[in-house]
PDB file of N, CA, C and O in Angstrom:
ATOM      1  N   MET A   1     -18.659  12.737  -1.050  1.00 60.00           N
ATOM      2  CA  MET A   1     -17.912  13.927  -1.411  1.00 60.00           C
ATOM      3  C   MET A   1     -18.625  14.624  -2.569  1.00 60.00           C
ATOM      4  O   MET A   1     -19.251  13.993  -3.394  1.00 60.00           O
ATOM      5  N   GLU A   2     -18.443  15.882  -2.604  1.00 76.00           N
ATOM      6  CA  GLU A   2     -19.055  16.639  -3.679  1.00 76.00           C
ATOM      7  C   GLU A   2     -18.287  16.425  -4.967  1.00 76.00           C
ATOM      8  O   GLU A   2     -17.096  16.136  -4.965  1.00 76.00           O
ATOM      9  N   LYS A   3     -18.982  16.587  -6.063  1.00 82.00           N
ATOM     10  CA  LYS A   3     -18.360  16.387  -7.375  1.00 82.00           C
ATOM     11  C   LYS A   3     -17.278  17.422  -7.646  1.00 82.00           C
ATOM     12  O   LYS A   3     -16.285  17.125  -8.294  1.00 82.00           O
ATOM     13  N   SER A   4     -17.450  18.648  -7.134  1.00 89.00           N
ATOM     14  CA  SER A   4     -16.446  19.686  -7.379  1.00 89.00           C
ATOM     15  C   SER A   4     -15.136  19.373  -6.663  1.00 89.00           C
ATOM     16  O   SER A   4     -14.053  19.656  -7.191  1.00 89.00           O
ATOM     17  N   VAL A   5     -15.229  18.749  -5.489  1.00 89.00           N
ATOM     18  CA  VAL A   5     -14.014  18.370  -4.759  1.00 89.00           C
ATOM     19  C   VAL A   5     -13.273  17.275  -5.516  1.00 89.00           C
ATOM     20  O   VAL A   5     -12.054  17.330  -5.687  1.00 89.00           O
ATOM     21  N   ILE A   6     -14.027  16.281  -5.992  1.00 90.00           N
ATOM     22  CA  ILE A   6     -13.423  15.194  -6.761  1.00 90.00           C
ATOM     23  C   ILE A   6     -12.798  15.736  -8.042  1.00 90.00           C
ATOM     24  O   ILE A   6     -11.683  15.341  -8.419  1.00 90.00           O
ATOM     25  N   LYS A   7     -13.488  16.658  -8.701  1.00 93.00           N
ATOM     26  CA  LYS A   7     -12.961  17.242  -9.942  1.00 93.00           C
ATOM     27  C   LYS A   7     -11.672  18.015  -9.677  1.00 93.00           C
ATOM     28  O   LYS A   7     -10.695  17.901 -10.421  1.00 93.00           O
ATOM     29  N   THR A   8     -11.642  18.778  -8.593  1.00 94.00           N
ATOM     30  CA  THR A   8     -10.434  19.526  -8.237  1.00 94.00           C
ATOM     31  C   THR A   8      -9.287  18.588  -7.906  1.00 94.00           C
ATOM     32  O   THR A   8      -8.149  18.805  -8.351  1.00 94.00           O
ATOM     33  N   LEU A   9      -9.574  17.530  -7.154  1.00 94.00           N
ATOM     34  CA  LEU A   9      -8.530  16.569  -6.817  1.00 94.00           C
ATOM     35  C   LEU A   9      -8.035  15.824  -8.049  1.00 94.00           C
ATOM     36  O   LEU A   9      -6.860  15.471  -8.138  1.00 94.00           O
ATOM     37  N   LYS A  10      -8.935  15.589  -9.004  1.00 95.00           N
ATOM     38  CA  LYS A  10      -8.531  14.931 -10.245  1.00 95.00           C
ATOM     39  C   LYS A  10      -7.579  15.821 -11.045  1.00 95.00           C
ATOM     40  O   LYS A  10      -6.572  15.345 -11.588  1.00 95.00           O
ATOM     41  N   ILE A  11      -7.858  17.106 -11.088  1.00 96.00           N
ATOM     42  CA  ILE A  11      -6.976  18.051 -11.781  1.00 96.00           C
ATOM     43  C   ILE A  11      -5.611  18.090 -11.096  1.00 96.00           C
ATOM     44  O   ILE A  11      -4.562  18.054 -11.754  1.00 96.00           O
ATOM     45  N   LEU A  12      -5.617  18.150  -9.765  1.00 96.00           N
ATOM     46  CA  LEU A  12      -4.354  18.130  -9.026  1.00 96.00           C
ATOM     47  C   LEU A  12      -3.594  16.828  -9.255  1.00 96.00           C
ATOM     48  O   LEU A  12      -2.362  16.822  -9.341  1.00 96.00           O
ATOM     49  N   HIS A  13      -4.323  15.711  -9.365  1.00 96.00           N
ATOM     50  CA  HIS A  13      -3.696  14.420  -9.618  1.00 96.00           C
ATOM     51  C   HIS A  13      -2.969  14.428 -10.959  1.00 96.00           C
ATOM     52  O   HIS A  13      -1.817  13.998 -11.042  1.00 96.00           O
ATOM     53  N   TRP A  14      -3.619  14.935 -11.993  1.00 97.00           N
ATOM     54  CA  TRP A  14      -2.982  14.969 -13.309  1.00 97.00           C
ATOM     55  C   TRP A  14      -1.830  15.961 -13.356  1.00 97.00           C
ATOM     56  O   TRP A  14      -0.810  15.715 -14.018  1.00 97.00           O
ATOM     57  N   MET A  15      -1.952  17.081 -12.659  1.00 97.00           N
ATOM     58  CA  MET A  15      -0.827  18.021 -12.587  1.00 97.00           C
ATOM     59  C   MET A  15       0.361  17.390 -11.868  1.00 97.00           C
ATOM     60  O   MET A  15       1.512  17.541 -12.292  1.00 97.00           O
ATOM     61  N   GLY A  16       0.099  16.674 -10.784  1.00 97.00           N
ATOM     62  CA  GLY A  16       1.154  15.993 -10.049  1.00 97.00           C
ATOM     63  C   GLY A  16       1.814  14.910 -10.876  1.00 97.00           C
ATOM     64  O   GLY A  16       3.039  14.741 -10.844  1.00 97.00           O
ATOM     65  N   LEU A  17       1.008  14.172 -11.639  1.00 97.00           N
ATOM     66  CA  LEU A  17       1.564  13.139 -12.506  1.00 97.00           C
ATOM     67  C   LEU A  17       2.452  13.743 -13.575  1.00 97.00           C
ATOM     68  O   LEU A  17       3.538  13.220 -13.865  1.00 97.00           O
ATOM     69  N   SER A  18       2.036  14.863 -14.136  1.00 97.00           N
ATOM     70  CA  SER A  18       2.871  15.516 -15.146  1.00 97.00           C
ATOM     71  C   SER A  18       4.165  16.054 -14.529  1.00 97.00           C
ATOM     72  O   SER A  18       5.229  15.997 -15.166  1.00 97.00           O
ATOM     73  N   MET A  19       4.103  16.557 -13.299  1.00 97.00           N
ATOM     74  CA  MET A  19       5.329  17.006 -12.626  1.00 97.00           C
ATOM     75  C   MET A  19       6.271  15.837 -12.359  1.00 97.00           C
ATOM     76  O   MET A  19       7.489  15.953 -12.551  1.00 97.00           O
ATOM     77  N   LEU A  20       5.716  14.706 -11.946  1.00 97.00           N
ATOM     78  CA  LEU A  20       6.532  13.524 -11.691  1.00 97.00           C
ATOM     79  C   LEU A  20       7.176  13.021 -12.983  1.00 97.00           C
ATOM     80  O   LEU A  20       8.372  12.709 -13.011  1.00 97.00           O
ATOM     81  N   LEU A  21       6.413  12.960 -14.055  1.00 97.00           N
ATOM     82  CA  LEU A  21       6.966  12.527 -15.335  1.00 97.00           C
ATOM     83  C   LEU A  21       8.004  13.505 -15.861  1.00 97.00           C
ATOM     84  O   LEU A  21       9.009  13.097 -16.461  1.00 97.00           O
ATOM     85  N   CYS A  22       7.787  14.783 -15.629  1.00 96.00           N
ATOM     86  CA  CYS A  22       8.767  15.801 -16.030  1.00 96.00           C
ATOM     87  C   CYS A  22      10.075  15.612 -15.267  1.00 96.00           C
ATOM     88  O   CYS A  22      11.167  15.729 -15.844  1.00 96.00           O
ATOM     89  N   SER A  23       9.988  15.309 -13.989  1.00 96.00           N
ATOM     90  CA  SER A  23      11.205  15.099 -13.204  1.00 96.00           C
ATOM     91  C   SER A  23      11.946  13.844 -13.648  1.00 96.00           C
ATOM     92  O   SER A  23      13.173  13.843 -13.741  1.00 96.00           O
ATOM     93  N   VAL A  24      11.213  12.776 -13.966  1.00 96.00           N
ATOM     94  CA  VAL A  24      11.853  11.539 -14.447  1.00 96.00           C
ATOM     95  C   VAL A  24      12.510  11.786 -15.800  1.00 96.00           C
ATOM     96  O   VAL A  24      13.643  11.355 -16.037  1.00 96.00           O
ATOM     97  N   GLY A  25      11.808  12.493 -16.673  1.00 96.00           N
ATOM     98  CA  GLY A  25      12.383  12.816 -17.981  1.00 96.00           C
ATOM     99  C   GLY A  25      13.617  13.691 -17.863  1.00 96.00           C
ATOM    100  O   GLY A  25      14.618  13.475 -18.564  1.00 96.00           O
ATOM    101  N   THR A  26      13.566  14.674 -16.981  1.00 95.00           N
ATOM    102  CA  THR A  26      14.720  15.539 -16.775  1.00 95.00           C
ATOM    103  C   THR A  26      15.897  14.751 -16.212  1.00 95.00           C
ATOM    104  O   THR A  26      17.043  14.961 -16.606  1.00 95.00           O
ATOM    105  N   TYR A  27      15.618  13.814 -15.340  1.00 95.00           N
ATOM    106  CA  TYR A  27      16.675  13.003 -14.747  1.00 95.00           C
ATOM    107  C   TYR A  27      17.375  12.145 -15.801  1.00 95.00           C
ATOM    108  O   TYR A  27      18.601  12.068 -15.843  1.00 95.00           O
ATOM    109  N   PHE A  28      16.594  11.498 -16.650  1.00 95.00           N
ATOM    110  CA  PHE A  28      17.175  10.572 -17.615  1.00 95.00           C
ATOM    111  C   PHE A  28      17.661  11.238 -18.902  1.00 95.00           C
ATOM    112  O   PHE A  28      18.554  10.703 -19.558  1.00 95.00           O
ATOM    113  N   LEU A  29      17.093  12.364 -19.280  1.00 95.00           N
ATOM    114  CA  LEU A  29      17.400  12.941 -20.587  1.00 95.00           C
ATOM    115  C   LEU A  29      18.275  14.185 -20.545  1.00 95.00           C
ATOM    116  O   LEU A  29      18.463  14.823 -21.577  1.00 95.00           O
ATOM    117  N   SER A  30      18.787  14.545 -19.390  1.00 93.00           N
ATOM    118  CA  SER A  30      19.661  15.712 -19.329  1.00 93.00           C
ATOM    119  C   SER A  30      20.785  15.465 -18.329  1.00 93.00           C
ATOM    120  O   SER A  30      20.785  14.486 -17.591  1.00 93.00           O
ATOM    121  N   ASP A  31      21.721  16.381 -18.326  1.00 92.00           N
ATOM    122  CA  ASP A  31      22.846  16.293 -17.401  1.00 92.00           C
ATOM    123  C   ASP A  31      22.623  17.127 -16.142  1.00 92.00           C
ATOM    124  O   ASP A  31      23.549  17.324 -15.361  1.00 92.00           O
ATOM    125  N   MET A  32      21.413  17.615 -15.959  1.00 90.00           N
ATOM    126  CA  MET A  32      21.133  18.455 -14.794  1.00 90.00           C
ATOM    127  C   MET A  32      21.266  17.690 -13.485  1.00 90.00           C
ATOM    128  O   MET A  32      21.525  18.286 -12.440  1.00 90.00           O
ATOM    129  N   SER A  33      21.104  16.379 -13.533  1.00 89.00           N
ATOM    130  CA  SER A  33      21.173  15.595 -12.295  1.00 89.00           C
ATOM    131  C   SER A  33      22.599  15.485 -11.768  1.00 89.00           C
ATOM    132  O   SER A  33      22.809  14.997 -10.656  1.00 89.00           O
ATOM    133  N   GLN A  34      23.569  15.966 -12.521  1.00 93.00           N
ATOM    134  CA  GLN A  34      24.955  15.931 -12.081  1.00 93.00           C
ATOM    135  C   GLN A  34      25.336  17.173 -11.267  1.00 93.00           C
ATOM    136  O   GLN A  34      26.410  17.228 -10.684  1.00 93.00           O
ATOM    137  N   GLN A  35      24.460  18.169 -11.248  1.00 94.00           N
ATOM    138  CA  GLN A  35      24.713  19.414 -10.528  1.00 94.00           C
ATOM    139  C   GLN A  35      23.757  19.513  -9.345  1.00 94.00           C
ATOM    140  O   GLN A  35      22.672  18.947  -9.352  1.00 94.00           O
ATOM    141  N   VAL A  36      24.175  20.249  -8.338  1.00 95.00           N
ATOM    142  CA  VAL A  36      23.360  20.369  -7.120  1.00 95.00           C
ATOM    143  C   VAL A  36      22.022  21.037  -7.425  1.00 95.00           C
ATOM    144  O   VAL A  36      20.971  20.589  -6.945  1.00 95.00           O
ATOM    145  N   GLU A  37      22.034  22.096  -8.231  1.00 95.00           N
ATOM    146  CA  GLU A  37      20.786  22.786  -8.560  1.00 95.00           C
ATOM    147  C   GLU A  37      19.834  21.861  -9.301  1.00 95.00           C
ATOM    148  O   GLU A  37      18.627  21.879  -9.075  1.00 95.00           O
ATOM    149  N   GLY A  38      20.362  21.023 -10.183  1.00 94.00           N
ATOM    150  CA  GLY A  38      19.533  20.073 -10.907  1.00 94.00           C
ATOM    151  C   GLY A  38      18.958  19.013  -9.994  1.00 94.00           C
ATOM    152  O   GLY A  38      17.799  18.603 -10.142  1.00 94.00           O
ATOM    153  N   MET A  39      19.775  18.551  -9.048  1.00 96.00           N
ATOM    154  CA  MET A  39      19.290  17.554  -8.087  1.00 96.00           C
ATOM    155  C   MET A  39      18.135  18.109  -7.269  1.00 96.00           C
ATOM    156  O   MET A  39      17.133  17.424  -7.035  1.00 96.00           O
ATOM    157  N   VAL A  40      18.274  19.353  -6.828  1.00 97.00           N
ATOM    158  CA  VAL A  40      17.222  19.992  -6.028  1.00 97.00           C
ATOM    159  C   VAL A  40      15.951  20.161  -6.855  1.00 97.00           C
ATOM    160  O   VAL A  40      14.844  19.883  -6.378  1.00 97.00           O
ATOM    161  N   MET A  41      16.113  20.578  -8.116  1.00 96.00           N
ATOM    162  CA  MET A  41      14.954  20.786  -8.968  1.00 96.00           C
ATOM    163  C   MET A  41      14.228  19.463  -9.253  1.00 96.00           C
ATOM    164  O   MET A  41      13.002  19.376  -9.149  1.00 96.00           O
ATOM    165  N   ILE A  42      14.984  18.433  -9.570  1.00 96.00           N
ATOM    166  CA  ILE A  42      14.381  17.131  -9.875  1.00 96.00           C
ATOM    167  C   ILE A  42      13.698  16.556  -8.636  1.00 96.00           C
ATOM    168  O   ILE A  42      12.573  16.051  -8.707  1.00 96.00           O
ATOM    169  N   ALA A  43      14.355  16.642  -7.488  1.00 97.00           N
ATOM    170  CA  ALA A  43      13.762  16.126  -6.260  1.00 97.00           C
ATOM    171  C   ALA A  43      12.516  16.924  -5.872  1.00 97.00           C
ATOM    172  O   ALA A  43      11.517  16.347  -5.410  1.00 97.00           O
ATOM    173  N   SER A  44      12.549  18.235  -6.072  1.00 97.00           N
ATOM    174  CA  SER A  44      11.382  19.062  -5.747  1.00 97.00           C
ATOM    175  C   SER A  44      10.206  18.746  -6.660  1.00 97.00           C
ATOM    176  O   SER A  44       9.062  18.643  -6.200  1.00 97.00           O
ATOM    177  N   LEU A  45      10.466  18.609  -7.962  1.00 96.00           N
ATOM    178  CA  LEU A  45       9.393  18.265  -8.889  1.00 96.00           C
ATOM    179  C   LEU A  45       8.780  16.914  -8.548  1.00 96.00           C
ATOM    180  O   LEU A  45       7.554  16.759  -8.528  1.00 96.00           O
ATOM    181  N   ALA A  46       9.641  15.930  -8.271  1.00 97.00           N
ATOM    182  CA  ALA A  46       9.133  14.599  -7.951  1.00 97.00           C
ATOM    183  C   ALA A  46       8.354  14.613  -6.639  1.00 97.00           C
ATOM    184  O   ALA A  46       7.261  14.040  -6.554  1.00 97.00           O
ATOM    185  N   GLY A  47       8.880  15.257  -5.626  1.00 97.00           N
ATOM    186  CA  GLY A  47       8.214  15.295  -4.325  1.00 97.00           C
ATOM    187  C   GLY A  47       6.891  16.023  -4.368  1.00 97.00           C
ATOM    188  O   GLY A  47       5.875  15.527  -3.862  1.00 97.00           O
ATOM    189  N   LEU A  48       6.862  17.203  -4.972  1.00 97.00           N
ATOM    190  CA  LEU A  48       5.612  17.957  -5.058  1.00 97.00           C
ATOM    191  C   LEU A  48       4.596  17.232  -5.933  1.00 97.00           C
ATOM    192  O   LEU A  48       3.392  17.249  -5.642  1.00 97.00           O
ATOM    193  N   GLY A  49       5.082  16.594  -6.988  1.00 97.00           N
ATOM    194  CA  GLY A  49       4.181  15.830  -7.845  1.00 97.00           C
ATOM    195  C   GLY A  49       3.517  14.699  -7.095  1.00 97.00           C
ATOM    196  O   GLY A  49       2.315  14.481  -7.211  1.00 97.00           O
ATOM    197  N   MET A  50       4.295  13.976  -6.299  1.00 96.00           N
ATOM    198  CA  MET A  50       3.719  12.868  -5.542  1.00 96.00           C
ATOM    199  C   MET A  50       2.766  13.358  -4.457  1.00 96.00           C
ATOM    200  O   MET A  50       1.733  12.724  -4.196  1.00 96.00           O
ATOM    201  N   VAL A  51       3.086  14.493  -3.834  1.00 97.00           N
ATOM    202  CA  VAL A  51       2.178  15.055  -2.815  1.00 97.00           C
ATOM    203  C   VAL A  51       0.872  15.509  -3.464  1.00 97.00           C
ATOM    204  O   VAL A  51      -0.204  15.311  -2.893  1.00 97.00           O
ATOM    205  N   MET A  52       0.955  16.071  -4.665  1.00 96.00           N
ATOM    206  CA  MET A  52      -0.260  16.521  -5.346  1.00 96.00           C
ATOM    207  C   MET A  52      -1.106  15.340  -5.819  1.00 96.00           C
ATOM    208  O   MET A  52      -2.333  15.446  -5.907  1.00 96.00           O
ATOM    209  N   MET A  53      -0.477  14.209  -6.108  1.00 96.00           N
ATOM    210  CA  MET A  53      -1.206  13.039  -6.585  1.00 96.00           C
ATOM    211  C   MET A  53      -1.913  12.276  -5.464  1.00 96.00           C
ATOM    212  O   MET A  53      -2.922  11.621  -5.707  1.00 96.00           O
ATOM    213  N   SER A  54      -1.414  12.338  -4.261  1.00 95.00           N
ATOM    214  CA  SER A  54      -1.863  11.433  -3.208  1.00 95.00           C
ATOM    215  C   SER A  54      -3.305  11.597  -2.729  1.00 95.00           C
ATOM    216  O   SER A  54      -3.931  10.582  -2.394  1.00 95.00           O
ATOM    217  N   PRO A  55      -3.918  12.771  -2.660  1.00 94.00           N
ATOM    218  CA  PRO A  55      -5.280  12.833  -2.105  1.00 94.00           C
ATOM    219  C   PRO A  55      -6.365  12.225  -2.999  1.00 94.00           C
ATOM    220  O   PRO A  55      -7.391  11.779  -2.496  1.00 94.00           O
ATOM    221  N   PHE A  56      -6.163  12.183  -4.300  1.00 94.00           N
ATOM    222  CA  PHE A  56      -7.216  11.733  -5.208  1.00 94.00           C
ATOM    223  C   PHE A  56      -7.612  10.270  -4.995  1.00 94.00           C
ATOM    224  O   PHE A  56      -8.802   9.969  -4.870  1.00 94.00           O
ATOM    225  N   PRO A  57      -6.665   9.318  -4.922  1.00 93.00           N
ATOM    226  CA  PRO A  57      -7.091   7.927  -4.668  1.00 93.00           C
ATOM    227  C   PRO A  57      -7.774   7.749  -3.318  1.00 93.00           C
ATOM    228  O   PRO A  57      -8.699   6.935  -3.191  1.00 93.00           O
ATOM    229  N   ILE A  58      -7.360   8.508  -2.330  1.00 93.00           N
ATOM    230  CA  ILE A  58      -7.993   8.418  -1.017  1.00 93.00           C
ATOM    231  C   ILE A  58      -9.429   8.920  -1.089  1.00 93.00           C
ATOM    232  O   ILE A  58     -10.346   8.304  -0.541  1.00 93.00           O
ATOM    233  N   ALA A  59      -9.643  10.021  -1.795  1.00 91.00           N
ATOM    234  CA  ALA A  59     -10.999  10.558  -1.947  1.00 91.00           C
ATOM    235  C   ALA A  59     -11.879   9.585  -2.725  1.00 91.00           C
ATOM    236  O   ALA A  59     -13.061   9.405  -2.386  1.00 91.00           O
ATOM    237  N   LEU A  60     -11.324   8.953  -3.749  1.00 91.00           N
ATOM    238  CA  LEU A  60     -12.100   7.961  -4.491  1.00 91.00           C
ATOM    239  C   LEU A  60     -12.469   6.776  -3.610  1.00 91.00           C
ATOM    240  O   LEU A  60     -13.590   6.265  -3.671  1.00 91.00           O
ATOM    241  N   PHE A  61     -11.544   6.326  -2.785  1.00 93.00           N
ATOM    242  CA  PHE A  61     -11.828   5.217  -1.871  1.00 93.00           C
ATOM    243  C   PHE A  61     -12.902   5.601  -0.869  1.00 93.00           C
ATOM    244  O   PHE A  61     -13.812   4.814  -0.592  1.00 93.00           O
ATOM    245  N   LEU A  62     -12.797   6.789  -0.305  1.00 89.00           N
ATOM    246  CA  LEU A  62     -13.806   7.225   0.671  1.00 89.00           C
ATOM    247  C   LEU A  62     -15.189   7.343   0.038  1.00 89.00           C
ATOM    248  O   LEU A  62     -16.201   6.989   0.646  1.00 89.00           O
ATOM    249  N   GLU A  63     -15.231   7.834  -1.191  1.00 89.00           N
ATOM    250  CA  GLU A  63     -16.504   7.921  -1.891  1.00 89.00           C
ATOM    251  C   GLU A  63     -17.070   6.525  -2.165  1.00 89.00           C
ATOM    252  O   GLU A  63     -18.266   6.288  -1.992  1.00 89.00           O
ATOM    253  N   TRP A  64     -16.216   5.605  -2.576  1.00 91.00           N
ATOM    254  CA  TRP A  64     -16.653   4.232  -2.802  1.00 91.00           C
ATOM    255  C   TRP A  64     -17.156   3.588  -1.505  1.00 91.00           C
ATOM    256  O   TRP A  64     -18.192   2.929  -1.506  1.00 91.00           O
ATOM    257  N   ALA A  65     -16.434   3.802  -0.406  1.00 89.00           N
ATOM    258  CA  ALA A  65     -16.831   3.219   0.875  1.00 89.00           C
ATOM    259  C   ALA A  65     -18.157   3.806   1.347  1.00 89.00           C
ATOM    260  O   ALA A  65     -18.987   3.089   1.921  1.00 89.00           O
ATOM    261  N   ARG A  66     -18.384   5.078   1.105  1.00 88.00           N
ATOM    262  CA  ARG A  66     -19.644   5.705   1.500  1.00 88.00           C
ATOM    263  C   ARG A  66     -20.815   5.125   0.689  1.00 88.00           C
ATOM    264  O   ARG A  66     -21.907   4.933   1.217  1.00 88.00           O
ATOM    265  N   LYS A  67     -20.578   4.812  -0.569  1.00 88.00           N
ATOM    266  CA  LYS A  67     -21.636   4.211  -1.399  1.00 88.00           C
ATOM    267  C   LYS A  67     -21.939   2.770  -0.992  1.00 88.00           C
ATOM    268  O   LYS A  67     -23.039   2.292  -1.228  1.00 88.00           O
ATOM    269  N   GLN A  68     -20.985   2.087  -0.397  1.00 90.00           N
ATOM    270  CA  GLN A  68     -21.186   0.697   0.012  1.00 90.00           C
ATOM    271  C   GLN A  68     -22.101   0.588   1.211  1.00 90.00           C
ATOM    272  O   GLN A  68     -22.800  -0.421   1.369  1.00 90.00           O
ATOM    273  N   ASN A  69     -22.101   1.572   2.067  1.00 79.00           N
ATOM    274  CA  ASN A  69     -22.914   1.570   3.274  1.00 79.00           C
ATOM    275  C   ASN A  69     -24.056   2.567   3.086  1.00 79.00           C
ATOM    276  O   ASN A  69     -23.880   3.759   3.304  1.00 79.00           O
ATOM    277  N   PRO A  70     -25.258   2.118   2.729  1.00 72.00           N
ATOM    278  CA  PRO A  70     -26.345   3.060   2.428  1.00 72.00           C
ATOM    279  C   PRO A  70     -27.000   3.705   3.644  1.00 72.00           C
ATOM    280  O   PRO A  70     -27.930   4.466   3.507  1.00 72.00           O
ATOM    281  N   ASP A  71     -26.535   3.431   4.847  1.00 63.00           N
ATOM    282  CA  ASP A  71     -27.150   3.999   6.066  1.00 63.00           C
ATOM    283  C   ASP A  71     -27.076   5.484   6.117  1.00 63.00           C
ATOM    284  O   ASP A  71     -26.247   6.186   5.832  1.00 63.00           O
TER     285      ASP A  71
END
C-alpha cells in the first residue's frame, strides 16, 4: 500500500477513536442518554467512530502480509 493511503487511514482511525471516546464520555457524564435525541446522537457517534476505525488495522495487516512474501 502506498504511504499516503496508510497516512489517510491513520488519520481516520484517530478521528474515529475520538468520536468513540466522545460518545462514551457523553453517555457516562451527561443525562443525554435518557432522551431519544441523546440516544441517537450517542449511538451515531459510536457507530461512525467504529466504522472509521476499522479499515486501518486491516490495511496494516495487508501491508505486513505483503512484506512477508517477497515474490
